[in-house]
Coordinates of C-alpha atoms and ligand atoms in Angstrom, one line a residue:
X1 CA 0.1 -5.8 -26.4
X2 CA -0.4 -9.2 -24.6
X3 CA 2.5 -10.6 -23.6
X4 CA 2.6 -14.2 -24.4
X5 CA 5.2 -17.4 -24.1
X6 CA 7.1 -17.7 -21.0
X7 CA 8.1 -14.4 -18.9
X8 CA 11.9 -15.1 -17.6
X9 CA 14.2 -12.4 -16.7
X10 CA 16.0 -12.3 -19.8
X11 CA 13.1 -11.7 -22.0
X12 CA 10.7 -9.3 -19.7
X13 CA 11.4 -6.8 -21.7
X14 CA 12.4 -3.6 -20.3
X15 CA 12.8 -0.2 -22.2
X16 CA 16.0 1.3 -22.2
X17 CA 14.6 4.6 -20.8
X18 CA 11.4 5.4 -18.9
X19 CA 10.3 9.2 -19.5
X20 CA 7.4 10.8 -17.8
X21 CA 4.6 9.3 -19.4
X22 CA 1.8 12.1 -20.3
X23 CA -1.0 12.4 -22.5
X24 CA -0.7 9.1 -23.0
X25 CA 2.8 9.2 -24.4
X26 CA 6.6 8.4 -22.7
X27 CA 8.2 11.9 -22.9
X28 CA 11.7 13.4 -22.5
X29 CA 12.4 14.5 -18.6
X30 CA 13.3 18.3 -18.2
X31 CA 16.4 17.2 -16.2
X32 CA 17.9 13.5 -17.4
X33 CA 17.7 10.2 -16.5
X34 CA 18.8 8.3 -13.3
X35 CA 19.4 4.4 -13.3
X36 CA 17.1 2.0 -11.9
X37 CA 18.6 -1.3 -10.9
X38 CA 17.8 -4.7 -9.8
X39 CA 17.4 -4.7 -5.7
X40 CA 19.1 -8.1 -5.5
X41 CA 21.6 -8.0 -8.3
X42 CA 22.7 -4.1 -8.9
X43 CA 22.2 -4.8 -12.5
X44 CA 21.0 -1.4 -14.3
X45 CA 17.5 -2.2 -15.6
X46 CA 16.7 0.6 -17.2
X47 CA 16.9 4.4 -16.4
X48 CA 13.9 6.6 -15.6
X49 CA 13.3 10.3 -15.9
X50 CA 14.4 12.3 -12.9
X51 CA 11.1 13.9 -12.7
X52 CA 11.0 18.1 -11.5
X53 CA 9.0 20.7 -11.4
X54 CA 8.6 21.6 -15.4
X55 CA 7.5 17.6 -16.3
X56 CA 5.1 17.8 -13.0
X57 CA 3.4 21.2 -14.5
X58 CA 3.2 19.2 -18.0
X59 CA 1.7 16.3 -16.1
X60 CA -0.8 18.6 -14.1
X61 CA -1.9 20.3 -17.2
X62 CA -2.6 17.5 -19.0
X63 CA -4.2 16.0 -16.6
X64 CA -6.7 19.6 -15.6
X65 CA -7.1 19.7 -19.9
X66 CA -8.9 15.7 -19.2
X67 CA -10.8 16.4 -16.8
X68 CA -13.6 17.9 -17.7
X69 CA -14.3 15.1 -20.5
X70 CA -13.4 12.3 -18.1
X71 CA -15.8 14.0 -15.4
X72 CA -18.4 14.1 -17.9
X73 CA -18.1 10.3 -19.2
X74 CA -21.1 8.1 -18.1
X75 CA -20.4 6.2 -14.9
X76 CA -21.2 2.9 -17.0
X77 CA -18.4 4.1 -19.7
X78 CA -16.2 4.6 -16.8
X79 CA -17.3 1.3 -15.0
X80 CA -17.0 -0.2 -18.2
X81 CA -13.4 0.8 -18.8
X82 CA -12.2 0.1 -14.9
X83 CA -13.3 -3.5 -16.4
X84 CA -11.0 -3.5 -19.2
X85 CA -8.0 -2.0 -17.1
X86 CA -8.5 -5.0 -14.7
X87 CA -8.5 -7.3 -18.0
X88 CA -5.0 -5.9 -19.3
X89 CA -3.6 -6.1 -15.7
X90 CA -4.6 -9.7 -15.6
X91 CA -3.6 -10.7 -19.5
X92 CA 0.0 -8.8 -19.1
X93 CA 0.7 -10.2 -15.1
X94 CA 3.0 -12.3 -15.4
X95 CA 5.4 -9.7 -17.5
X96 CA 4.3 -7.4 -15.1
X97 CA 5.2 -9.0 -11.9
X98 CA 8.8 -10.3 -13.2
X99 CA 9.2 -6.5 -13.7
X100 CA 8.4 -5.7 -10.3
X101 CA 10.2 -8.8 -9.0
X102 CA 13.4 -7.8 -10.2
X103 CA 13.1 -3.9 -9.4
X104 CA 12.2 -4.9 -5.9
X105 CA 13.9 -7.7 -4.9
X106 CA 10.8 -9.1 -3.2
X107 CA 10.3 -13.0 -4.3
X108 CA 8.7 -13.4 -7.5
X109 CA 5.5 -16.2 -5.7
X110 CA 4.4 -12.9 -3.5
X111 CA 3.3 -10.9 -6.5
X112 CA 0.7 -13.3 -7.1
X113 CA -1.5 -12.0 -4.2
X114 CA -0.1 -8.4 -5.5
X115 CA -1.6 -8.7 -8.8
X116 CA -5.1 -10.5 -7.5
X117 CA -5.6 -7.9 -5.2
X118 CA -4.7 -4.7 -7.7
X119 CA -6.9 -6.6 -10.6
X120 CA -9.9 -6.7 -7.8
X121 CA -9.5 -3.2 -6.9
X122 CA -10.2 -2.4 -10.5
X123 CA -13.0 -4.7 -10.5
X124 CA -14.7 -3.5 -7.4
X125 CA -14.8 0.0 -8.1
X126 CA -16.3 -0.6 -11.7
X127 CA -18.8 -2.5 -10.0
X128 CA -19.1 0.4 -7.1
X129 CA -18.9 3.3 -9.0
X130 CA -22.6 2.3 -10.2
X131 CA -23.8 2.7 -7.0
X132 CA -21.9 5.7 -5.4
X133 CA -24.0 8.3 -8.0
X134 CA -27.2 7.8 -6.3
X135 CA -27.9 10.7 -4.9
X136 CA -31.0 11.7 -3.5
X137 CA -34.0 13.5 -4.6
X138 CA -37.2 14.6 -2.2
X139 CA -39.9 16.9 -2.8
X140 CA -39.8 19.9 -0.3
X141 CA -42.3 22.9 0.4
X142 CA -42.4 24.2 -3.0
X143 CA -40.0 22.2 -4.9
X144 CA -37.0 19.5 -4.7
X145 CA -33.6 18.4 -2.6
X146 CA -31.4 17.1 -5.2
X147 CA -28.0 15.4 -4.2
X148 CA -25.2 14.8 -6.2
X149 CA -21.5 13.6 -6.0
X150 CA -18.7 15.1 -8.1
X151 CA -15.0 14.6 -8.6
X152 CA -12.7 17.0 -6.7
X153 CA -10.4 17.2 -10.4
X154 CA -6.7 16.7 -10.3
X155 CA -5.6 14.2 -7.9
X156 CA -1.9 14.1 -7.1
X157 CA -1.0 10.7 -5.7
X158 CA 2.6 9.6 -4.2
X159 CA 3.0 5.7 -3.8
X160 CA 6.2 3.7 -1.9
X161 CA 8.2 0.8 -3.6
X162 CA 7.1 -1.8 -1.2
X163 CA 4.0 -3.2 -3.1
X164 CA 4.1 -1.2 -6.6
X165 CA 1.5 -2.5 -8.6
X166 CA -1.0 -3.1 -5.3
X167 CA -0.6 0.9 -4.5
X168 CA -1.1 2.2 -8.2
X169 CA -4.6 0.0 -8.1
X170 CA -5.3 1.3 -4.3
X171 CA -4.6 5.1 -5.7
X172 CA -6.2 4.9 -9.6
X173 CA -9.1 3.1 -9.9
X174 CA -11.2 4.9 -6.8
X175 CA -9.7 8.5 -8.3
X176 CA -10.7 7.3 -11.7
X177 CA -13.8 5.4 -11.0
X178 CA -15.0 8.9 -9.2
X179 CA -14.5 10.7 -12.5
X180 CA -11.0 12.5 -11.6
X181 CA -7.8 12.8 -13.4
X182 CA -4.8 11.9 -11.9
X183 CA -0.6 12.5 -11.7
X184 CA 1.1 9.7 -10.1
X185 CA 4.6 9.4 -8.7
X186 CA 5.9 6.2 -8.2
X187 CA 8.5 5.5 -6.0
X188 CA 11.9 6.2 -7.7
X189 CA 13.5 2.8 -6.2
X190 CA 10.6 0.5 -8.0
X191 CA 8.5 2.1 -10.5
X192 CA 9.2 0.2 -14.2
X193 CA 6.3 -2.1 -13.7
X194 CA 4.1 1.1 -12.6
X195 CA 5.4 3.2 -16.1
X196 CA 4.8 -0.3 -18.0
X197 CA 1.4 -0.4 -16.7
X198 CA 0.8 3.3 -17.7
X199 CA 1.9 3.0 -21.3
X200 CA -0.8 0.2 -21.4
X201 CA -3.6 2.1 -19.8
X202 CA -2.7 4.7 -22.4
X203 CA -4.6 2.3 -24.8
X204 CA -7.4 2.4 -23.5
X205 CA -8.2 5.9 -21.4
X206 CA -8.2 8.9 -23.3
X207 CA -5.2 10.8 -23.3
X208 CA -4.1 12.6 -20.0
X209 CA -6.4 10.9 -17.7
X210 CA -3.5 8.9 -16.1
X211 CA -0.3 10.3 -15.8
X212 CA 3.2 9.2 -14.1
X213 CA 6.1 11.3 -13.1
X214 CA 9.4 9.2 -11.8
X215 CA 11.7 10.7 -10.5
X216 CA 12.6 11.4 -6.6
X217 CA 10.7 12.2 -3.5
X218 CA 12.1 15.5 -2.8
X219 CA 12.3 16.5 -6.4
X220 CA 9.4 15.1 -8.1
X221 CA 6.9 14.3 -5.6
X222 CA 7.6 17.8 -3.7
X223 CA 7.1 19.5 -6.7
X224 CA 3.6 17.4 -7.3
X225 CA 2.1 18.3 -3.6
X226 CA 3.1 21.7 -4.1
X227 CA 1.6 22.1 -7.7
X228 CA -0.8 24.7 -7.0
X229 CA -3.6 23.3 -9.5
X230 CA -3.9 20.1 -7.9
X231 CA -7.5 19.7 -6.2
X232 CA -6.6 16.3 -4.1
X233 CA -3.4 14.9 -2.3
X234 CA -3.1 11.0 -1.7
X235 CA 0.4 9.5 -0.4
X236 CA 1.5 6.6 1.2
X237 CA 4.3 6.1 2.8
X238 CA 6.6 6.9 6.1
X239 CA 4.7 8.9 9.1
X240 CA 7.6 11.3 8.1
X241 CA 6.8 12.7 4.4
X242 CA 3.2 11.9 5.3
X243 CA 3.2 15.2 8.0
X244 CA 4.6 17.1 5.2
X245 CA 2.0 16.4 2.7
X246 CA -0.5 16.6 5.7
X247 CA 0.9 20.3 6.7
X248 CA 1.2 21.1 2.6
X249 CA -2.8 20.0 2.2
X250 CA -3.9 22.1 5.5
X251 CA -2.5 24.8 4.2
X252 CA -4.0 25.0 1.0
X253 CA -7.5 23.6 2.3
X254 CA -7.3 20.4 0.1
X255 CA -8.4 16.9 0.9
X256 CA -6.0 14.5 1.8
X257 CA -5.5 10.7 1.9
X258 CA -2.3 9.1 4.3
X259 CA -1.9 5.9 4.4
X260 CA 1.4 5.9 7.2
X261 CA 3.5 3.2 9.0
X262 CA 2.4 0.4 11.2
X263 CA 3.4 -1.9 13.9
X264 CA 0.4 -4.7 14.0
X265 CA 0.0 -6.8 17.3
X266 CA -1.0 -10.7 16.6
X267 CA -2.5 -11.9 19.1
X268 CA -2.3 -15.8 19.9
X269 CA -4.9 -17.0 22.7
X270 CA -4.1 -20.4 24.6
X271 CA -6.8 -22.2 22.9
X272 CA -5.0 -22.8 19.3
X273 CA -3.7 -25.3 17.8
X274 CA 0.0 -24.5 18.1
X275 CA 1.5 -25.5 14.7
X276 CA -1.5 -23.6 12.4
X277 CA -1.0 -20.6 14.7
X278 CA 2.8 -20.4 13.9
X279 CA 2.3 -20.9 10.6
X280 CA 0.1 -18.0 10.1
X281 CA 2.3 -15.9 12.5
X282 CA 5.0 -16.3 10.0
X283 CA 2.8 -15.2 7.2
X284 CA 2.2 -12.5 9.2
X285 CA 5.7 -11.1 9.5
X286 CA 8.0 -12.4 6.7
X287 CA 5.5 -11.7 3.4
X288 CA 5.7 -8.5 1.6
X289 CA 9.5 -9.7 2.2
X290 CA 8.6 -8.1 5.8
X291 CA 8.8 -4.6 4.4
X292 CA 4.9 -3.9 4.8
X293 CA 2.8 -1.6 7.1
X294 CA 0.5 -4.0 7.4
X295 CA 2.7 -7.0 8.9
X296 CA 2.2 -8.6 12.2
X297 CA 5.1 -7.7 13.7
X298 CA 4.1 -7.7 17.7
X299 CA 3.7 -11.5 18.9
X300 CA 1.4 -11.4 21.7
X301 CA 1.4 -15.0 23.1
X302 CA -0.5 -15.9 26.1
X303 CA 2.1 -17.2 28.8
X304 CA 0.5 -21.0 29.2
X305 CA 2.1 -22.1 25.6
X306 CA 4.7 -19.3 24.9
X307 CA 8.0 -21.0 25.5
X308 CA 6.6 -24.3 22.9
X309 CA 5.0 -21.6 20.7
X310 CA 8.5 -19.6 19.9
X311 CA 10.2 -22.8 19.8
X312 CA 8.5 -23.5 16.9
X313 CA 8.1 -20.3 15.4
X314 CA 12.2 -20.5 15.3
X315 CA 12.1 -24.1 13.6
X316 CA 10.1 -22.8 10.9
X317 CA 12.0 -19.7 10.5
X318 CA 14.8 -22.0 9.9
X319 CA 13.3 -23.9 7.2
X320 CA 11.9 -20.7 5.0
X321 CA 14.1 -20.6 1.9
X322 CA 16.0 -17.1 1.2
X323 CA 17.0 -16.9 -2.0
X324 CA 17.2 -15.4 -5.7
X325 CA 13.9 -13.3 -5.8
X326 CA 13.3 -14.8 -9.9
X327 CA 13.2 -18.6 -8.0
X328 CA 9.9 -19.3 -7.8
X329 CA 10.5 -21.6 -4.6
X330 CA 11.6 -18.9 -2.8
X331 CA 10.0 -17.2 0.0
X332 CA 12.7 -14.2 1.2
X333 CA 14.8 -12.2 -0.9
X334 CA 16.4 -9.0 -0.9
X335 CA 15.4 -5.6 0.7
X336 CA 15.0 -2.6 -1.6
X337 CA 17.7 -1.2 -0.9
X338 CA 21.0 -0.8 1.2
X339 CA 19.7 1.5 2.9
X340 CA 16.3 0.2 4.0
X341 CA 18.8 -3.4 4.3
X342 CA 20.9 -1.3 6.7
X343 CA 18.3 0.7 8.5
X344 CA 16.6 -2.8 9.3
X345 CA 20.0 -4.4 10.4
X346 CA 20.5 -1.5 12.8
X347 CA 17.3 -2.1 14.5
X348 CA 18.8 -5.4 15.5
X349 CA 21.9 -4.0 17.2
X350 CA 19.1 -1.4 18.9
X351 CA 17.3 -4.1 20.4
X352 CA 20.7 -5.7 21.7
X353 CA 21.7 -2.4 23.3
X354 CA 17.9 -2.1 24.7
X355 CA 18.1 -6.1 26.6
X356 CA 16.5 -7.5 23.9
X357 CA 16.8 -11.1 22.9
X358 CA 17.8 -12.4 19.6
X359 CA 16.3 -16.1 19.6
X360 CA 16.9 -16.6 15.9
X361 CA 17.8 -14.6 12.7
X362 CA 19.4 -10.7 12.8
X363 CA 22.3 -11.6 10.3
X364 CA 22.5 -10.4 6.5
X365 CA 23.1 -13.6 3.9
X366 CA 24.8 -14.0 0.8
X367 CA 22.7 -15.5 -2.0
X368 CA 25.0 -16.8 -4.7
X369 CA 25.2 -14.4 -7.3
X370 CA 23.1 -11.4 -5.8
X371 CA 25.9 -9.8 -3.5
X372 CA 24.2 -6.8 -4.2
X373 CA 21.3 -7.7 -2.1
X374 CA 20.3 -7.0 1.3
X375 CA 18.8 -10.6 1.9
X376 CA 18.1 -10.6 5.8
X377 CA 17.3 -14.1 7.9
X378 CA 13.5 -14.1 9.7
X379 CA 14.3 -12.9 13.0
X380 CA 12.3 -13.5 15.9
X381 CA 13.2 -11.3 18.8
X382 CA 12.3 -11.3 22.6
X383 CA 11.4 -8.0 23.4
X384 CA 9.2 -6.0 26.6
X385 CA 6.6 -4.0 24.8
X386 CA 8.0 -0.5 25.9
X387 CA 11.5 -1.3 23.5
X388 CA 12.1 0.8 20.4
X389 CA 12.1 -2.6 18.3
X390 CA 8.7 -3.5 19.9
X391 CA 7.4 0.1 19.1
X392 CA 9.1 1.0 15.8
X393 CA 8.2 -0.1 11.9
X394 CA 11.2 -2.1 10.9
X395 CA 10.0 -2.8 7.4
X396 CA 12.4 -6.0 7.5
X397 CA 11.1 -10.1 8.3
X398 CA 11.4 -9.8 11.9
X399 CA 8.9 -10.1 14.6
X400 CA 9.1 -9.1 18.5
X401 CA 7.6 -11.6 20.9
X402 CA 5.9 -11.1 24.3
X403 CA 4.1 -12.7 26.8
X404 CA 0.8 -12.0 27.9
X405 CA -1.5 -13.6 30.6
X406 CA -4.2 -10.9 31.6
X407 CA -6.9 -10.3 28.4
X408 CA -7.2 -6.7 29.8
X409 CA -3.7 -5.8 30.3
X410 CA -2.6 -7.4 26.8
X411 CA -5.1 -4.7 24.8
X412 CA -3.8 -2.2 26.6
X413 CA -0.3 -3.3 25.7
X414 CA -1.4 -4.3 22.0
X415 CA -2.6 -1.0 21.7
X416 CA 0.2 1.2 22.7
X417 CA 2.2 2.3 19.8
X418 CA 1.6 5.4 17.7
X419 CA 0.1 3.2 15.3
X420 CA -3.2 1.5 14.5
X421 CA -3.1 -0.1 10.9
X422 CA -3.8 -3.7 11.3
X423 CA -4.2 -6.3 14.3
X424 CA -4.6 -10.2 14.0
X425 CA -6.3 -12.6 16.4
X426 CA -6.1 -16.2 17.0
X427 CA -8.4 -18.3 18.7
X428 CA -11.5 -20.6 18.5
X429 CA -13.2 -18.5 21.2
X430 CA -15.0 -16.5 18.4
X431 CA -16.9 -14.8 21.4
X432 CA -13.6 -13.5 23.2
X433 CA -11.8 -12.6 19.9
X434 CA -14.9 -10.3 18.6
X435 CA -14.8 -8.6 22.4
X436 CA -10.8 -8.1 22.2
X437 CA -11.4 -7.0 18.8
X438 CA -13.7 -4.5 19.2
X439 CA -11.5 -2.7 21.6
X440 CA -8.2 -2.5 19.5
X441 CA -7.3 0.7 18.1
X442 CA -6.3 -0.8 14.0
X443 CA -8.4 -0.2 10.9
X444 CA -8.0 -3.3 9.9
X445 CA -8.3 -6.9 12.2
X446 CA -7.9 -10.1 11.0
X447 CA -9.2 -13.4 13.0
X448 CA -7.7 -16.6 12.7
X449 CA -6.3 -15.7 8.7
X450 CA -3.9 -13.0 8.6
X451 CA -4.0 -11.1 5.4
X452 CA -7.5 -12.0 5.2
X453 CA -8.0 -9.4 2.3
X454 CA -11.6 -9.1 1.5
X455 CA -13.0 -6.5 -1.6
X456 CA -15.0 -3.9 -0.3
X457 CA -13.1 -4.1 3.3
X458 CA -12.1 -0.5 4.2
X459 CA -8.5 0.0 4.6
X460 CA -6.7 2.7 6.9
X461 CA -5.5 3.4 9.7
X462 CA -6.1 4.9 13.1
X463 CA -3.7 7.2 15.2
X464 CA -0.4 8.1 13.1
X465 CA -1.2 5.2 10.6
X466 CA -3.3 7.8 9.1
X467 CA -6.4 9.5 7.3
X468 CA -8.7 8.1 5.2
X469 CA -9.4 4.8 4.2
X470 CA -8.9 3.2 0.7
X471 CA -9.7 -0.5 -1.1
X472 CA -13.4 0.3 0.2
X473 CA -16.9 2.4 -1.3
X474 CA -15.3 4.6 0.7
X475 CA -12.3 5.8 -1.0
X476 CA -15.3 6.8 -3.7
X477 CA -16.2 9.4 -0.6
X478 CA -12.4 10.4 -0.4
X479 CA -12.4 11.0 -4.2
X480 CA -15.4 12.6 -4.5
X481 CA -17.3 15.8 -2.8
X482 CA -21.2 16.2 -2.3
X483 CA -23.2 19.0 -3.5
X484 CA -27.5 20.0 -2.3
X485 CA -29.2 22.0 -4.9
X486 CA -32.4 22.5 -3.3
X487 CA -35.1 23.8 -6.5
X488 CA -37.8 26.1 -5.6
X489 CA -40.8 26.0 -8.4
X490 CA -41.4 29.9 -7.7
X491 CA -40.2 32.5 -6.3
X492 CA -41.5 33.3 -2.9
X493 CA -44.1 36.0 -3.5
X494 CA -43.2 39.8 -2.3
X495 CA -43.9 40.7 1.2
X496 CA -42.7 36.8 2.0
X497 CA -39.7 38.0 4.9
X498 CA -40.2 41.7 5.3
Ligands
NDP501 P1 9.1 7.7 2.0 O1 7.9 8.1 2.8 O2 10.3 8.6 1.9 O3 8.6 7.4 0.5 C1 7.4 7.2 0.1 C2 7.1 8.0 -1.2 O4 7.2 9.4 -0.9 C3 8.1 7.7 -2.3 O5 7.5 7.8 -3.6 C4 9.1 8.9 -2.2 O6 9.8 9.1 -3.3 C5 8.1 10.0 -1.8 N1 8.7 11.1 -1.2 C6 9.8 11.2 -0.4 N2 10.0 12.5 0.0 C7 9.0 13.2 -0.5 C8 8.7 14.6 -0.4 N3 9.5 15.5 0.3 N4 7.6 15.1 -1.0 C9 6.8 14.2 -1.7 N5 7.1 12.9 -1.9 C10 8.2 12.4 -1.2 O7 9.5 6.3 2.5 P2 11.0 5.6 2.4 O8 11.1 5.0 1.1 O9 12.1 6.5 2.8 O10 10.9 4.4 3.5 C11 11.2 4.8 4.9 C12 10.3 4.1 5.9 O11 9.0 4.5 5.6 C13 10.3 2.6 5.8 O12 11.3 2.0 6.5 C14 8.9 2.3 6.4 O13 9.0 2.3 7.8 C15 8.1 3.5 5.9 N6 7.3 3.1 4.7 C16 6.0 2.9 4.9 C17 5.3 2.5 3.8 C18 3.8 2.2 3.9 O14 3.3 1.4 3.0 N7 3.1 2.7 4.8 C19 5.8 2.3 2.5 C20 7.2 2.7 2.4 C21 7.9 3.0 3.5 P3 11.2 8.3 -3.6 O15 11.2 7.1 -2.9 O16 11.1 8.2 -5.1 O17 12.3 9.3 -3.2

């Protein structure tokens, strides 16, 4: 169903109760329900099923019973339908990102980029998928090399609640495009726009294809990685649980995607023009509400115009509006939770107690209304680049600053952290910013534009931001394996080898 007339709060339509949604139906969980509430407002939105082990084995079977017809369906019906997922997600997005708005507390403007960039990913890979199954065929002494790509089967796939709807495209529509059948668990703290989403797809995928287990990370998702018929294991998320789905995939010899933490350096060269360069510096670190891997987080600013480059980073921190997440005007709003608002917080009185300086922000507001909600002030921090808050993921709008004066000495210091996601540059020496470039350790780099999201652009990261990459072709590759059938015409006659 479309949704149609204007989306506010009060008329978004949740369900009462969000089962485990399989074969295409919302089901009854084995072990009740747990509420799921508004990040900003504690209101109860809905409950959802506390997913375990008996409604993951329902899931995994109904997803191993579709497989073998979903493998088998033409890559131009499966292109074909990719297209018509992307046309629901665009004709039911503005129900969809109230949903997500209120179960994440993020403001509602930012989901505008979410939903563009989840409807592409659907797009891309129905135009990609046409492509990937070109395998190769040569004659060889006495018959043919075929190639061929096939899907690896059932592909269990975690996802975080920091970008919902963005991580359900980045995880479904490579898995599905590739011909594989899927279990998803969302993340238990925003996962009603991920179910709604489901119960649409169920319209138009046959059933079991897509499935979604809520529920918790330890309960749920544990119980998904250690399913033992699942053939693939993708998770994003903290470096923490990403080790333990790394170990559980070594030790069963499966494939695994991670898509981990990160702590991007931006990079400001003296040559900029001061007030563009702060305005995309603050892009950099306060959207996603700051709680993204792919923020840039490390300030790098070349000594000549630091000290009139942070004073005006701090005078537009001043003016960005925090405020109820549903206001369309607003640009913060509240963290997930209380205790991702705390754990943010606390990095704050870390950096004190490291020498850090606090030059603006590190307080928690009160919006009017949303007590509930951990609405924390942009903060811009001076900090050396050895500190905890210059070398850990805060997931919060805050920023470290550092000087830099040496090109050589600032890589090395940009690229020491256990992380390598994502890196910006600014400059209009294109020349200098390619060779600096070129020599940082992030998957993805971003010159003069941050967030610069391009289709087709692999995604991933290097060092403990993790393995695999994902938004490109190559997810396809991560979805997929490769098989030679080399066909002899005859049998090599007797006497051939001995
Ligand atoms: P987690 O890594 O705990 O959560 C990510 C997903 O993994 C969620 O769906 C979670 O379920 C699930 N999960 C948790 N434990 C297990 C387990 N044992 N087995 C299988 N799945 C599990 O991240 P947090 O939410 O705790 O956030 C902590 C920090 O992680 C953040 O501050 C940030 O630094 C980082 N992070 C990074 C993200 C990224 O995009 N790279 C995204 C989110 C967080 P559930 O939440 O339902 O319990």
């Amino acid at each position: 169903m479309e949704a149609t007339g204007k989306i506010s709060p009060a008329n978004v339509g949740f369900e009462k109760q969000y089962g485990p949604l399989i074969n295409g139906e919302m089901t009854k969980p084995a072990n009740g329900y747990i509420d799921s509430v508004n990040a900003a407002t504690g209101e109860v939105l809905a409950q959802i099923g506390r997913g375990g082990e008996e409604d993951i084995d329902r899931a995994v079977k109904a997803a191993r019973t579709a497989f073998t017809g979903w493998a088998d369906t033409s890559i131009e019906a499966r292109s074909a339908l990719l297209n018509k997922i992307a046309d629901i997600l665009e004709n039911n997005q503005e129900r969809l990102k109230m949903m997500e708005c209120m179960d994440t507390g993020r403001a509602l403007h930012e989901f505008d980029l979410d939903y563009q960039l989840a409807i592409y990913q659907f797009r891309y890979f129905a135009g990609a998928v046409l492509t990937h199954y070109e395998g190769e065929s040569r004659p060889v002494d006495n018959g043919y090399l075929m190639t061929k790509k096939e899907p690896l089967g059932v592909c269990a796939q975690i996802i975080p609640w920091n970008v919902p709807m963005i991580m359900t495209a980045f995880k479904l529509a490579p898995a599905l495009a590739a011909g594989n059948t899927v279990v998803l668990k969302p993340a238990e703290d925003a996962c009603l726009s991920v179910i709604e989403f489901g119960k649409l797809l169920s319209d138009v995928l046959p059933k079991g294809v897509v499935n979604m287990v809520p529920g918790y990370g330890t309960e749920a998702g544990q119980a998904l990685i250690d399913h033992p018929d699942v053939d693939k294991l993708a998770f994003t998320g903290s470096v923490g649980v990403g080790r333990l789905v790394g170990k559980t995939a070594g030790e069963r010899i499966l494939p695994v995607t991670l898509e981990l933490g990160g702590k991007a350096p931006h990079i400001v060269f003296p040559d900029v023009d001061i007030d563009s360069a702060v305005e995309n510096a603050t892009l950099g670190y306060t959207f996603f509400n700051g709680e993204s891997c792919i923020l840039g987080t490390r300030l790098l600013v070349h000594d000549d115009i630091y000290d009139e480059f942070v004073e005006k980073l701090i005078e537009r921190a001043k003016q960005i509006k925090i405020g109820p997440p549903t206001d369309r005007s607003t640009r913060l709003a509240s963290i997930i939770n209380e205790k991702q608002g705390e754990r943010v917080l606390n990095y704050f009185d870390i950096a004190k107690e490291e020498g850090a300086n606090i030059l603006y922000g590190g307080n928690r507001v009160t919006v009017p209304g949303h007590e509930h909600g951990y609405f924390i002030e942009p903060t811009i921090i001076e900090a050396e680049p050895n500190m905890r808050i210059a070398q850990e993921e805060i997931f919060g709008p805050a920023a470290t600053v550092t000087r830099w004066s040496e090109v050589e000495e600032m890589i090395q210091e940009a690229n020491d952290v256990e992380y390598g996601l994502a890196a910006g540059l600014m400059t209009e020496d294109l020349e200098s910013a390619l060779d600096v470039a070129n020599k940082l350790d992030a998957g993805s780099i971003w010159i003069n534009s941050y967030f610069n999201f391009q289709s087709g652009a692999p995604f991933g990261g290097y060092k403990n931001s993790g393995v695999g990459r994902e938004y490109s072709k190559e997810a396809l590759d991560e979805y997929s394996q490769s098989k030679s059938i080399v066909a002899g015409f005859k049998l090599p006659p007797p006497g051939t080898f001995l």
